[in-house]
PDB file of C-alpha atoms in Angstrom:
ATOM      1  CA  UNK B   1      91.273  58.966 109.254  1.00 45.00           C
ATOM      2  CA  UNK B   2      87.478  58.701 109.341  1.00 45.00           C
ATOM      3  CA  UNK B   3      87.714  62.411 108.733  1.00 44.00           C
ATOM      4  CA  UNK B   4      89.835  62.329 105.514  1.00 41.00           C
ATOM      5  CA  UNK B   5      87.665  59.940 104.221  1.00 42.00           C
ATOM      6  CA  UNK B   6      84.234  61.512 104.421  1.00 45.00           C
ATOM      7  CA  UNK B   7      85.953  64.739 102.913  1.00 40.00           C
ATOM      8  CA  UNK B   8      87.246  62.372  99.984  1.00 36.00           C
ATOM      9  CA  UNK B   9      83.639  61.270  99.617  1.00 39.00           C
ATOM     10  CA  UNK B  10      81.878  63.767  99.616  1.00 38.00           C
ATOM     11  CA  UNK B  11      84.233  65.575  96.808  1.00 42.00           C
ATOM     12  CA  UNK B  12      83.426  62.851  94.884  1.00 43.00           C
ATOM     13  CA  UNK B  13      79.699  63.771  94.721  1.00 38.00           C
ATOM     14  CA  UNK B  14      80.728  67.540  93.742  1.00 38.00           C
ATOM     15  CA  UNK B  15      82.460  66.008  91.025  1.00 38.00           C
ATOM     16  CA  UNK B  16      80.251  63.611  89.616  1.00 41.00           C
ATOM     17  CA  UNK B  17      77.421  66.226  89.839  1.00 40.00           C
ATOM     18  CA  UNK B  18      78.979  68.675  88.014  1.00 39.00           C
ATOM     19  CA  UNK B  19      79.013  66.959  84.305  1.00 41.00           C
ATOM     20  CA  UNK B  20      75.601  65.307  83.952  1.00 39.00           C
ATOM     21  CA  UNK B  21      74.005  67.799  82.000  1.00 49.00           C
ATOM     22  CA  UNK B  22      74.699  69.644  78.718  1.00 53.00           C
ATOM     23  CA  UNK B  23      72.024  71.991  80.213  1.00 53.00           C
ATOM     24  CA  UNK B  24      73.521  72.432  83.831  1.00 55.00           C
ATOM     25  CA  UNK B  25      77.046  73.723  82.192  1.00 61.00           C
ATOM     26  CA  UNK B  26      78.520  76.872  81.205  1.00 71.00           C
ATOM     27  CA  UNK B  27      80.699  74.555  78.701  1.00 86.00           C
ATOM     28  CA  UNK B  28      80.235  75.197  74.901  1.00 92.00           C
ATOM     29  CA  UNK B  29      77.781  72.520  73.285  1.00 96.00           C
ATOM     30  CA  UNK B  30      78.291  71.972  69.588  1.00 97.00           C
ATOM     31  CA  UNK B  31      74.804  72.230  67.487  1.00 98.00           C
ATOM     32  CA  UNK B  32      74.187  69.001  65.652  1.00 98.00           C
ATOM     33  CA  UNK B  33      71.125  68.468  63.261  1.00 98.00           C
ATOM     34  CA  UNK B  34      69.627  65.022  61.573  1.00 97.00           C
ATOM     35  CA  UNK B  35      66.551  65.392  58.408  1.00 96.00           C
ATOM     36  CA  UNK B  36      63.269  64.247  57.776  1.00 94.00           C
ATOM     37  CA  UNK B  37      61.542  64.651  54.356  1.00 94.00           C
ATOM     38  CA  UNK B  38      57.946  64.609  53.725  1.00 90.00           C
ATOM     39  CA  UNK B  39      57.268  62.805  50.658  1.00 78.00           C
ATOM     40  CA  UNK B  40      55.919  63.487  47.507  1.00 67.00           C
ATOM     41  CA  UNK B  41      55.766  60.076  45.786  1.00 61.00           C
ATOM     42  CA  UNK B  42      57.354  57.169  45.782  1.00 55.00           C
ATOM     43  CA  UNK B  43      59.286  57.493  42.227  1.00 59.00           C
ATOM     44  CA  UNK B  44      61.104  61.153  43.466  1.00 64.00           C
ATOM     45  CA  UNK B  45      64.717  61.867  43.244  1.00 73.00           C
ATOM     46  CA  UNK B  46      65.615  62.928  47.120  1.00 80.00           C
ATOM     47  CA  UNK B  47      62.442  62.313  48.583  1.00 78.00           C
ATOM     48  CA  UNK B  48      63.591  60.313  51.465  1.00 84.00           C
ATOM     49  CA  UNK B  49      66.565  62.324  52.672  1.00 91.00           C
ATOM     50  CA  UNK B  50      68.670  64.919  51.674  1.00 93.00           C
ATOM     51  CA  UNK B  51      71.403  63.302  49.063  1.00 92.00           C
ATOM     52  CA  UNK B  52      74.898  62.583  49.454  1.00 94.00           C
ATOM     53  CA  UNK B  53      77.678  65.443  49.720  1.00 95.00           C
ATOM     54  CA  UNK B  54      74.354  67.948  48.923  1.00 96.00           C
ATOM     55  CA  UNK B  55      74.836  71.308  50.502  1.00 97.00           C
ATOM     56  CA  UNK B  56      72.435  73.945  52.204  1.00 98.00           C
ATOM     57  CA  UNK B  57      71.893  76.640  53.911  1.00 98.00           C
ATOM     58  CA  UNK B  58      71.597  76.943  57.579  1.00 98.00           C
ATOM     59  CA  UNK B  59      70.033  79.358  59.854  1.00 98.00           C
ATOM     60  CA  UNK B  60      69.490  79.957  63.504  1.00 98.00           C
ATOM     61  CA  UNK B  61      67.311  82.927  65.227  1.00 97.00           C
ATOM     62  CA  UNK B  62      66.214  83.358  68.729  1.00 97.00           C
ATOM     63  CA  UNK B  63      62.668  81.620  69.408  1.00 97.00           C
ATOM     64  CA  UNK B  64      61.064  84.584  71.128  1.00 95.00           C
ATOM     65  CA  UNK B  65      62.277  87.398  69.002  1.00 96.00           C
ATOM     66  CA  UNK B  66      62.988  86.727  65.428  1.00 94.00           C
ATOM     67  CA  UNK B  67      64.354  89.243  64.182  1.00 95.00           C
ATOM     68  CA  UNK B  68      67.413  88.184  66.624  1.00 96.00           C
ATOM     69  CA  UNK B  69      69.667  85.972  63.807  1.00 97.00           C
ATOM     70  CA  UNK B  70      72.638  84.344  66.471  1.00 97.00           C
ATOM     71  CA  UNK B  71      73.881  82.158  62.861  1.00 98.00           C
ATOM     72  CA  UNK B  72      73.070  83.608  59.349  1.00 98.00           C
ATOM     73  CA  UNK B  73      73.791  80.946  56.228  1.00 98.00           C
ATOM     74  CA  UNK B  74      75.605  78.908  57.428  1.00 98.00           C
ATOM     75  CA  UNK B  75      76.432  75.905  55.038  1.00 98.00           C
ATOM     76  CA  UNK B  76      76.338  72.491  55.783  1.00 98.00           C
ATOM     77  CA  UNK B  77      76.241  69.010  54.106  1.00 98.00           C
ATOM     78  CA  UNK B  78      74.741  66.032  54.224  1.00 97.00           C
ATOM     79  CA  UNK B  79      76.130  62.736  54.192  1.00 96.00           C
ATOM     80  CA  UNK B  80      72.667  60.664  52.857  1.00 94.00           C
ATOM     81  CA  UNK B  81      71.718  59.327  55.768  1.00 95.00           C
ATOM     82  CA  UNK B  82      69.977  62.296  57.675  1.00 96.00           C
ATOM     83  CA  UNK B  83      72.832  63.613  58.783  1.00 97.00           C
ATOM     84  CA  UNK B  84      75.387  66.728  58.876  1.00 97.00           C
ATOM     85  CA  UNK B  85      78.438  68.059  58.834  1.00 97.00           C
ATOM     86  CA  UNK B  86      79.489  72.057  59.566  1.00 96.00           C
ATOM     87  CA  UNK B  87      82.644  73.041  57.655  1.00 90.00           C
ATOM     88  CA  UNK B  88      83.530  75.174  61.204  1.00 92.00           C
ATOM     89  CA  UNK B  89      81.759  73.893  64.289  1.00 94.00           C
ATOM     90  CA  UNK B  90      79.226  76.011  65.691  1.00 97.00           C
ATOM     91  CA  UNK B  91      77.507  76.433  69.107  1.00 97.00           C
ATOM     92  CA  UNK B  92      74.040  76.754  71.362  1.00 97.00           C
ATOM     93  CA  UNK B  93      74.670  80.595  71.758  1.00 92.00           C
ATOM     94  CA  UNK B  94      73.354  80.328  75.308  1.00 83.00           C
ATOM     95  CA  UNK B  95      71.628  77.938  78.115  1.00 82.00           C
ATOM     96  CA  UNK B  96      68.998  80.198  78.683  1.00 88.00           C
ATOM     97  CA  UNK B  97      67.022  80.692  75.497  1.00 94.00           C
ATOM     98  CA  UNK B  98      65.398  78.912  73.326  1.00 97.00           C
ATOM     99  CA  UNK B  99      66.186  78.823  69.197  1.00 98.00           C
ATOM    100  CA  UNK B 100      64.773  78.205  66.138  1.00 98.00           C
ATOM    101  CA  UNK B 101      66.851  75.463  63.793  1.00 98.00           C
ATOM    102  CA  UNK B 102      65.969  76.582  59.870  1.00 98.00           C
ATOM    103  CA  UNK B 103      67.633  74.659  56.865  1.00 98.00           C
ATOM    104  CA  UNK B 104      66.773  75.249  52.912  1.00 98.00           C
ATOM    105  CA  UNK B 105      68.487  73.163  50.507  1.00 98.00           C
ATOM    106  CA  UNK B 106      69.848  74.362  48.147  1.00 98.00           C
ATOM    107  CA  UNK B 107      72.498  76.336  49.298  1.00 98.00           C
ATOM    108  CA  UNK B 108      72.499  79.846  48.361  1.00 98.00           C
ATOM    109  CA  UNK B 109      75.547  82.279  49.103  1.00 97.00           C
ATOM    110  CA  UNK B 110      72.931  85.684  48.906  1.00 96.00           C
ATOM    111  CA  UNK B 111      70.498  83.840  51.349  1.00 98.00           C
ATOM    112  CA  UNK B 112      70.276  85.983  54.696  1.00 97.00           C
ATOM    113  CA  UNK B 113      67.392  86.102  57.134  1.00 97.00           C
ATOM    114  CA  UNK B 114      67.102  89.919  56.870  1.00 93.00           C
ATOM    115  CA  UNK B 115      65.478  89.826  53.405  1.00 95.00           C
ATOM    116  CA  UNK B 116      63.304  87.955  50.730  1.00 97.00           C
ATOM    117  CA  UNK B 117      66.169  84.970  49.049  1.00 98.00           C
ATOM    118  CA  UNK B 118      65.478  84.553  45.325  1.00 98.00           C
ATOM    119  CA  UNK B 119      65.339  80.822  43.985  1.00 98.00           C
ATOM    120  CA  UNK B 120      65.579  79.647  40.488  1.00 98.00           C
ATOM    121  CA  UNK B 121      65.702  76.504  39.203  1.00 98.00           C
ATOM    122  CA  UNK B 122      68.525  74.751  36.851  1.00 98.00           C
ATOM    123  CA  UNK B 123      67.943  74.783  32.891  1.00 98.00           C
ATOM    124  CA  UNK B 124      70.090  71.782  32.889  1.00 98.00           C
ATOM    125  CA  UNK B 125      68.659  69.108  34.809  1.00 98.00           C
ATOM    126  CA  UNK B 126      69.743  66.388  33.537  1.00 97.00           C
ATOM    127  CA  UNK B 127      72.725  65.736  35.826  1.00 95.00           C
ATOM    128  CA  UNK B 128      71.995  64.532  39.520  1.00 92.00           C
ATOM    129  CA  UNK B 129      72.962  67.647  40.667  1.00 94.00           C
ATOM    130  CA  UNK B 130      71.210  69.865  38.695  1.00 97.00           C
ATOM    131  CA  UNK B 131      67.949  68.292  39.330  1.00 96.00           C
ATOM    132  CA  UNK B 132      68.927  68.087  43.317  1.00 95.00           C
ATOM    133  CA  UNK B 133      69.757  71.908  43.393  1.00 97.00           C
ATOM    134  CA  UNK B 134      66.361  72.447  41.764  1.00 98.00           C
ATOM    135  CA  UNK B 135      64.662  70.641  44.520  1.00 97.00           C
ATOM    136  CA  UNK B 136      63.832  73.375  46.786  1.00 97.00           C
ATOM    137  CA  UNK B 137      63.219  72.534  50.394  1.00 97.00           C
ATOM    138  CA  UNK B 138      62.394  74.192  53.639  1.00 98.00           C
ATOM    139  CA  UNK B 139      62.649  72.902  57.246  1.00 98.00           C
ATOM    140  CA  UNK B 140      61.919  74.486  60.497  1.00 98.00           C
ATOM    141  CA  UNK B 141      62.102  73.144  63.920  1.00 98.00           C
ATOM    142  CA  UNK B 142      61.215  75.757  66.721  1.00 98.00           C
ATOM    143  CA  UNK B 143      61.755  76.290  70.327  1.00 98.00           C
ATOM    144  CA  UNK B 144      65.093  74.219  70.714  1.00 98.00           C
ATOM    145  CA  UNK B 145      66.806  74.081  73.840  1.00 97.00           C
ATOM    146  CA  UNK B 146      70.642  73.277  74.340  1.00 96.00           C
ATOM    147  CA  UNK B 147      70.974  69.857  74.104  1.00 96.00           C
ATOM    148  CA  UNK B 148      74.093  67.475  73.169  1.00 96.00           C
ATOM    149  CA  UNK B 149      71.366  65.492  71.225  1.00 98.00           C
ATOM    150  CA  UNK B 150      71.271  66.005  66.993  1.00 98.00           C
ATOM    151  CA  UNK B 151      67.786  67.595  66.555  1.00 98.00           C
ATOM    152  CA  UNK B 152      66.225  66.932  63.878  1.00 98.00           C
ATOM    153  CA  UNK B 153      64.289  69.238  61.088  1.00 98.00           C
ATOM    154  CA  UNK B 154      61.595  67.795  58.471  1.00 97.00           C
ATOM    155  CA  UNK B 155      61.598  69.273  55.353  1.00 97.00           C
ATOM    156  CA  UNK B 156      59.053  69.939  53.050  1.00 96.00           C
ATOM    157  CA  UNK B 157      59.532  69.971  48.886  1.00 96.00           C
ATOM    158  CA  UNK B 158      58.446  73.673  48.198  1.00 97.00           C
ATOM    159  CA  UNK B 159      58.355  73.367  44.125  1.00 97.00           C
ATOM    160  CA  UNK B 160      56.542  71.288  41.527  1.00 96.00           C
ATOM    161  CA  UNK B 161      57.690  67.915  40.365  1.00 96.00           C
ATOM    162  CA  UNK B 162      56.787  66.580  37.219  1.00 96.00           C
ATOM    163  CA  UNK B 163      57.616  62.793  36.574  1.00 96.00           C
ATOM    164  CA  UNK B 164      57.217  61.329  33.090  1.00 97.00           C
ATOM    165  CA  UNK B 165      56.525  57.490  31.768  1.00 96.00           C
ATOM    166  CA  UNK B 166      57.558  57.035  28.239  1.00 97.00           C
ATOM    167  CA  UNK B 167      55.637  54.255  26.095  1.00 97.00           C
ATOM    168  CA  UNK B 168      56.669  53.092  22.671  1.00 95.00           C
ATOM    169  CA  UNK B 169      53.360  52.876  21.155  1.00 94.00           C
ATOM    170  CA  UNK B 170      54.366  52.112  17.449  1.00 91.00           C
ATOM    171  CA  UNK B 171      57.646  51.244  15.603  1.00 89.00           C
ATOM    172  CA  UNK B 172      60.245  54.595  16.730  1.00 92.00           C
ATOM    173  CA  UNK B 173      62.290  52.501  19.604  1.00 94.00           C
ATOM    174  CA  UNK B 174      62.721  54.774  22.514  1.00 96.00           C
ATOM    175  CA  UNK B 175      66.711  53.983  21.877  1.00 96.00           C
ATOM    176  CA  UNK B 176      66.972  57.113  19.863  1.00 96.00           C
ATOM    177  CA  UNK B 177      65.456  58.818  22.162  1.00 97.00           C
ATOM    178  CA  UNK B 178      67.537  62.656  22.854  1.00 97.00           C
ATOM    179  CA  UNK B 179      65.792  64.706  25.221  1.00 98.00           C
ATOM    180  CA  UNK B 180      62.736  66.312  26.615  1.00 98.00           C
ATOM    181  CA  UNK B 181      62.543  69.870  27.396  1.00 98.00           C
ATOM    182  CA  UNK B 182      59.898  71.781  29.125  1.00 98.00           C
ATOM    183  CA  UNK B 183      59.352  75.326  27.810  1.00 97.00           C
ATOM    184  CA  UNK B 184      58.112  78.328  28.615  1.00 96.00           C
ATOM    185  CA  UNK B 185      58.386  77.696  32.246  1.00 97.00           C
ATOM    186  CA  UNK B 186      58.462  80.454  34.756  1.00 98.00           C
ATOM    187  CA  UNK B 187      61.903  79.905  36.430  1.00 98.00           C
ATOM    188  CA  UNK B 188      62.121  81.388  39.835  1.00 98.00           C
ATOM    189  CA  UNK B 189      60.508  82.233  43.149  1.00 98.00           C
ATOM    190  CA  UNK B 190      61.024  84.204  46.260  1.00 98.00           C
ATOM    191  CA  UNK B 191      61.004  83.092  49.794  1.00 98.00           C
ATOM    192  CA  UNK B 192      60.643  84.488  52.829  1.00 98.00           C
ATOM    193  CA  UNK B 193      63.040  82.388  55.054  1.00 98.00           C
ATOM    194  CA  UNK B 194      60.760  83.437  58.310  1.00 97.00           C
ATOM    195  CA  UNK B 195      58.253  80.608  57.423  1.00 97.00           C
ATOM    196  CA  UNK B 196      59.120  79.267  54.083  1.00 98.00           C
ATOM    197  CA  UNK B 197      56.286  80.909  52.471  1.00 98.00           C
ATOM    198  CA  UNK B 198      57.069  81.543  48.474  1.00 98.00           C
ATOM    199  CA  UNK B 199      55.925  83.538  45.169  1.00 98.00           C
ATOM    200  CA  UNK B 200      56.245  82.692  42.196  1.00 98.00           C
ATOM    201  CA  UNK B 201      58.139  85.408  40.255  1.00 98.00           C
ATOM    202  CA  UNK B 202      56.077  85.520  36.971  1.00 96.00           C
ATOM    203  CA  UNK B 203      57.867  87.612  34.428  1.00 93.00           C
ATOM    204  CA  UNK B 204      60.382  85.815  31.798  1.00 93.00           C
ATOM    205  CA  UNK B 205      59.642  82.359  30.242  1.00 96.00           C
ATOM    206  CA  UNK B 206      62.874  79.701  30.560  1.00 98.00           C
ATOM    207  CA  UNK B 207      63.289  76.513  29.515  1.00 98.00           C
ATOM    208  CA  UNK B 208      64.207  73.376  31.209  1.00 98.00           C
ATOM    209  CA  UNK B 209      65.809  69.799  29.845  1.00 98.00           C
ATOM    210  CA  UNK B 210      64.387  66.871  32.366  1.00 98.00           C
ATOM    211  CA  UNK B 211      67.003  63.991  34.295  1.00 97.00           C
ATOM    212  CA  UNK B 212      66.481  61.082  32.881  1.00 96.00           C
ATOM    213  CA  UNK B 213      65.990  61.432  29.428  1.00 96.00           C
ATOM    214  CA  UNK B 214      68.115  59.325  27.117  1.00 93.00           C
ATOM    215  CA  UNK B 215      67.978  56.326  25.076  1.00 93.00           C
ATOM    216  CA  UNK B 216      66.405  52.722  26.482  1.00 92.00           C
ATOM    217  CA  UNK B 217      66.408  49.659  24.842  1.00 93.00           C
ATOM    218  CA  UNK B 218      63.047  48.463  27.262  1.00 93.00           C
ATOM    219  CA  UNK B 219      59.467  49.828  25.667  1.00 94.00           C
ATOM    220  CA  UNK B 220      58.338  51.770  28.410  1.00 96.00           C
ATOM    221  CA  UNK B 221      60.755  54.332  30.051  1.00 95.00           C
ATOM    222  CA  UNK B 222      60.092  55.547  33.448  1.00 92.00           C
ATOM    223  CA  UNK B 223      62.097  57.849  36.222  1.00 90.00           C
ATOM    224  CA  UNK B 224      62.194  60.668  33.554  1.00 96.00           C
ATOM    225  CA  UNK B 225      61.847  64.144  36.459  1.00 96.00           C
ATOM    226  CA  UNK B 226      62.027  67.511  36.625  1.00 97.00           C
ATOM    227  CA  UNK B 227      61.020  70.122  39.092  1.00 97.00           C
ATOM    228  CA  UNK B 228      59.633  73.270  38.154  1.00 98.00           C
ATOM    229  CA  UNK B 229      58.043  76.334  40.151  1.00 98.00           C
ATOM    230  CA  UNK B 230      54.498  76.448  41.381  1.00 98.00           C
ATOM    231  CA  UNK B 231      52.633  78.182  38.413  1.00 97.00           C
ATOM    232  CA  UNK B 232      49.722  78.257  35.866  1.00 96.00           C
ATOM    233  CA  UNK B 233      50.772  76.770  32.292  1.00 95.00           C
ATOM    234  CA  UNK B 234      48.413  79.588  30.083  1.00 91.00           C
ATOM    235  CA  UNK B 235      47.312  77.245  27.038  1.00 88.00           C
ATOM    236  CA  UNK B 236      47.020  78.778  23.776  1.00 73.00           C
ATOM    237  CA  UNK B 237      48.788  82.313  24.785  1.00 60.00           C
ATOM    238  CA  UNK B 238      49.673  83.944  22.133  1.00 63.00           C
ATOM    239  CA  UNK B 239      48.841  81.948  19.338  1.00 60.00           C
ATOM    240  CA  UNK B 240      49.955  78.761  21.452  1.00 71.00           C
ATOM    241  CA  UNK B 241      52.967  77.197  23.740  1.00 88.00           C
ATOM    242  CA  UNK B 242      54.514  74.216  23.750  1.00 95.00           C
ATOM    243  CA  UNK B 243      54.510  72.899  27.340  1.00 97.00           C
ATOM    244  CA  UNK B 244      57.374  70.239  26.630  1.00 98.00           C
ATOM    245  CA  UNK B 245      59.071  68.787  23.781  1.00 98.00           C
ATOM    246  CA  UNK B 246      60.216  65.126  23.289  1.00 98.00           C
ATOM    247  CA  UNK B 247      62.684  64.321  20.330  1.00 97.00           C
ATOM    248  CA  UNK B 248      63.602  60.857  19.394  1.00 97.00           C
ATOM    249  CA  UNK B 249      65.897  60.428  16.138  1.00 94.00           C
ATOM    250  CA  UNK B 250      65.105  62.886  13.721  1.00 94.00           C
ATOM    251  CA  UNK B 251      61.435  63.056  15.263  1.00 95.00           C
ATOM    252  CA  UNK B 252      60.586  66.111  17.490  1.00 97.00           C
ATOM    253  CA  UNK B 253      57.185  65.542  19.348  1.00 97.00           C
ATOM    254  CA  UNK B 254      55.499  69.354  20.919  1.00 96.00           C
ATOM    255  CA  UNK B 255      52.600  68.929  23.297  1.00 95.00           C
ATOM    256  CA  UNK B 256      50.487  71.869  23.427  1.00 93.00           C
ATOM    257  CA  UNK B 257      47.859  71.628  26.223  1.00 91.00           C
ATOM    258  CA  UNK B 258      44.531  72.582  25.453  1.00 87.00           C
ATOM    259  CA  UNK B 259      43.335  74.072  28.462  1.00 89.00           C
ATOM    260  CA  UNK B 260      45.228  75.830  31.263  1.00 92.00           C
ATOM    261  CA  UNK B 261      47.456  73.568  34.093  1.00 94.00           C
ATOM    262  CA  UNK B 262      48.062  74.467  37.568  1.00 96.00           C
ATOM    263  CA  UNK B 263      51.049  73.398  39.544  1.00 97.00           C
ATOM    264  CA  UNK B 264      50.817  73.518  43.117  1.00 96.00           C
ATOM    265  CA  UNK B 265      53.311  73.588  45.764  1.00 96.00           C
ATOM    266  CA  UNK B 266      54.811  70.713  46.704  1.00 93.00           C
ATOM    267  CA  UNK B 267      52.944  68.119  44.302  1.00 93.00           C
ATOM    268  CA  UNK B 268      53.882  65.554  41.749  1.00 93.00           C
ATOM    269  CA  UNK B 269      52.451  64.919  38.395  1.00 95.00           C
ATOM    270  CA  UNK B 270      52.988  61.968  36.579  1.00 95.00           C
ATOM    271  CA  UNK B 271      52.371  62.283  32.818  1.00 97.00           C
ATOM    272  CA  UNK B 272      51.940  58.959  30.388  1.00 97.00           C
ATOM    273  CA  UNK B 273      53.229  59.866  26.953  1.00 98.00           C
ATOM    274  CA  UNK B 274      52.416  57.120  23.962  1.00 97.00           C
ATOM    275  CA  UNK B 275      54.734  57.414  21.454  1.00 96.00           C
ATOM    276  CA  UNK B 276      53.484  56.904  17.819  1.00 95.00           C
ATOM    277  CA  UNK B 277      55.093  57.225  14.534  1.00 92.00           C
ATOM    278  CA  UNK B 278      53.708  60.143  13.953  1.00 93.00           C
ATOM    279  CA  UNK B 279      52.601  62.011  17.566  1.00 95.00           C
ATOM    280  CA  UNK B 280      52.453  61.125  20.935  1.00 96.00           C
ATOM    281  CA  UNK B 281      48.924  61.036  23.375  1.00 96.00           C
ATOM    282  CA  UNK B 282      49.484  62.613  26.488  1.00 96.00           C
ATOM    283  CA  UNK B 283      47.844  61.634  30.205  1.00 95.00           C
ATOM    284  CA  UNK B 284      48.105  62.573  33.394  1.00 91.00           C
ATOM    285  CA  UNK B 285      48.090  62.136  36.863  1.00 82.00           C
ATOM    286  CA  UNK B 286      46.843  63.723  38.627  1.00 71.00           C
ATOM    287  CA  UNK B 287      45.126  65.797  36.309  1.00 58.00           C
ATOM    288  CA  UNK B 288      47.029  68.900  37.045  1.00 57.00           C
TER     289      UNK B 288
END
C-alpha cells in the first residue's frame, strides 16, 4: 500500500508540471493583441483607441530575419476598448523564436509585407468612417515571445490632422452653414510596412469635404476635422489655390494662403475662422 501511494503521488507532480507554461508546451497558443495610441490632441477623432467595429491590417514576421512573413494581412477588428478580434484564429508559429507584431489601420486588401502599400485618403469625410479610414496608423511591437498574454502594440497617427473652430463674427448664423472642403490636396502616400516610414506621393491635386461640417444653432462651432497627407500647401501656384472653402447659405468663403504651409507627420493644426458678412479671417495653431 505505501507503495501504490507514493507512485500515485508522484504522478501527480508529472501532471501538474506539465501545463504551467504556455512556453513549456508543444500545444498551439492563440495570438491575442490589445492598442495603445499616441496622441495628437485632445479634440481628435480616434486618438485614444482604435474605434468600434474599425478594421486593419495585421502582420507578423520573424524578429531575426525579416524578410521571413509567418502571417501576411491578416484583418482584424477592434471592439473600442483596445482590443481584437481575428475573423479565423491564428497562432505563435513556434516556441522557439521570437516575432514581430505589426498592425496599420486602415485595412487594405493589396497590403503585403513584400512591397511598398499605397494609402490614400477619403474625399468624403464627412461620415465617421470615412474620416476613421483616413486616419492612417502604424504600430510595431518587436521581439515577442509565445505568450497566452494579449500583447499590446502603440500606434502612432502617420498623416496630418487639421481641426477647425468656426466663429460667427457678424450677422450670417452658422445654421446655414453646408460644408467645407479642402482643395488641391495631395491625396496619397506610400509606406513601407518594414518600419512605417512614408512618402508622400506628389503628383495629382484631390479634394477633400471635412466631418463635422453642418449647420449649428451655437456661435462658435468646433470638432470640424479632417486628415490629410504630410505635404507643402504651394501658395500662389499658378496664379493662386484655394486651400479650403467654407459655404454658408448662398455665401461661399475661399481662403488662399499667402505664403507656403507645411504639414508634418503626425501633427494637428487647429485653424480659427471668423466669419463676417462678407469674408472670413483665418488663424492658426500652430502656425503650420
Amino acid at each position: 500500500m505505501k507503495k501504490l501511494i507514493g507512485l500515485l503521488f508522484f504522478s501527480g507532480l508529472i501532471c501538474a508540471c506539465s501545463g504551467s507554461d504556455d512556453n513549456d508546451t508543444d500545444e498551439p497558443v492563440v495570438i491575442r493583441v490589445t492598442s495603445t495610441i499616441v496622441s495628437q490632441s485632445e479634440e481628435g477623432l480616434q486618438n485614444t483607441q482604435i474605434e468600434t467595429a474599425q478594421r486593419l491590417s495585421f502582420f507578423v514576421t520573424q524578429a531575426t530575419t525579416p524578410e521571413v512573413v509567418r502571417y501576411d494581412n491578416v484583418p482584424i477588428q477592434g471592439d473600442g476598448a483596445g482590443n481584437f478580434s481575428f475573423t479565423n484564429s491564428i497562432n505563435y508559429p513556434s516556441q522557439d523564436e521570437t516575432w514581430d507584431f505589426i498592425a496599420v489601420n486602415p485595412y487594405e486588401p493589396a497590403a503585403s509585407m513584400s512591397d511598398i502599400t499605397e494609402y490614400t485618403v477619403k474625399t468624403d469625410q464627412t461620415v465617421l468612417s470615412g474620416y476613421q479610414d483616413s486616419d492612417l496608423l502604424y504600430g510595431k511591437t518587436e521581439n515577442v515571445s509565445r505568450t497566452g498574454d494579449p500583447v499590446n502594440i502603440e500606434f502612432k497617427h502617420k498623416l496630418s490632422r487639421l481641426h477647425f473652430v468656426l466663429k460667427q463674427g457678424a450677422s450670417l448664423p452658422l445654421s446655414q452653414l453646408t460644408s467645407l472642403q479642402l482643395q488641391n490636396i495631395y491625396m496619397s502616400v506610400n509606406m513601407d510596412l518594414r518600419n512605417g516610414e512614408i512618402t508622400t506621393i506628389a503628383d495629382e491635386f484631390g479634394t477633400i469635404e471635412a466631418y463635422g461640417a453642418k449647420g449649428s444653432s451655437l456661435s462658435t462651432l468646433d470638432g470640424i476635422q479632417a486628415v490629410i497627407v504630410p505635404q507643402v500647401f504651394i501658395a500662389d501656384y499658378e496664379g493662386g489655390k484655394t486651400f479650403f472653402q467654407v459655404t454658408i447659405g448662398d455665401q461661399v468663403f475661399d481662403y488662399t494662403p499667402a505664403q507656403n504651409i507645411t504639414f508634418m507627420e503626425g501633427q494637428c493644426y487647429t485653424y480659427i475662422i471668423t466669419v463676417m458678412d462678407e469674408v472670413i479671417h483665418v488663424t492658426s495653431s500652430p502656425i503650420p
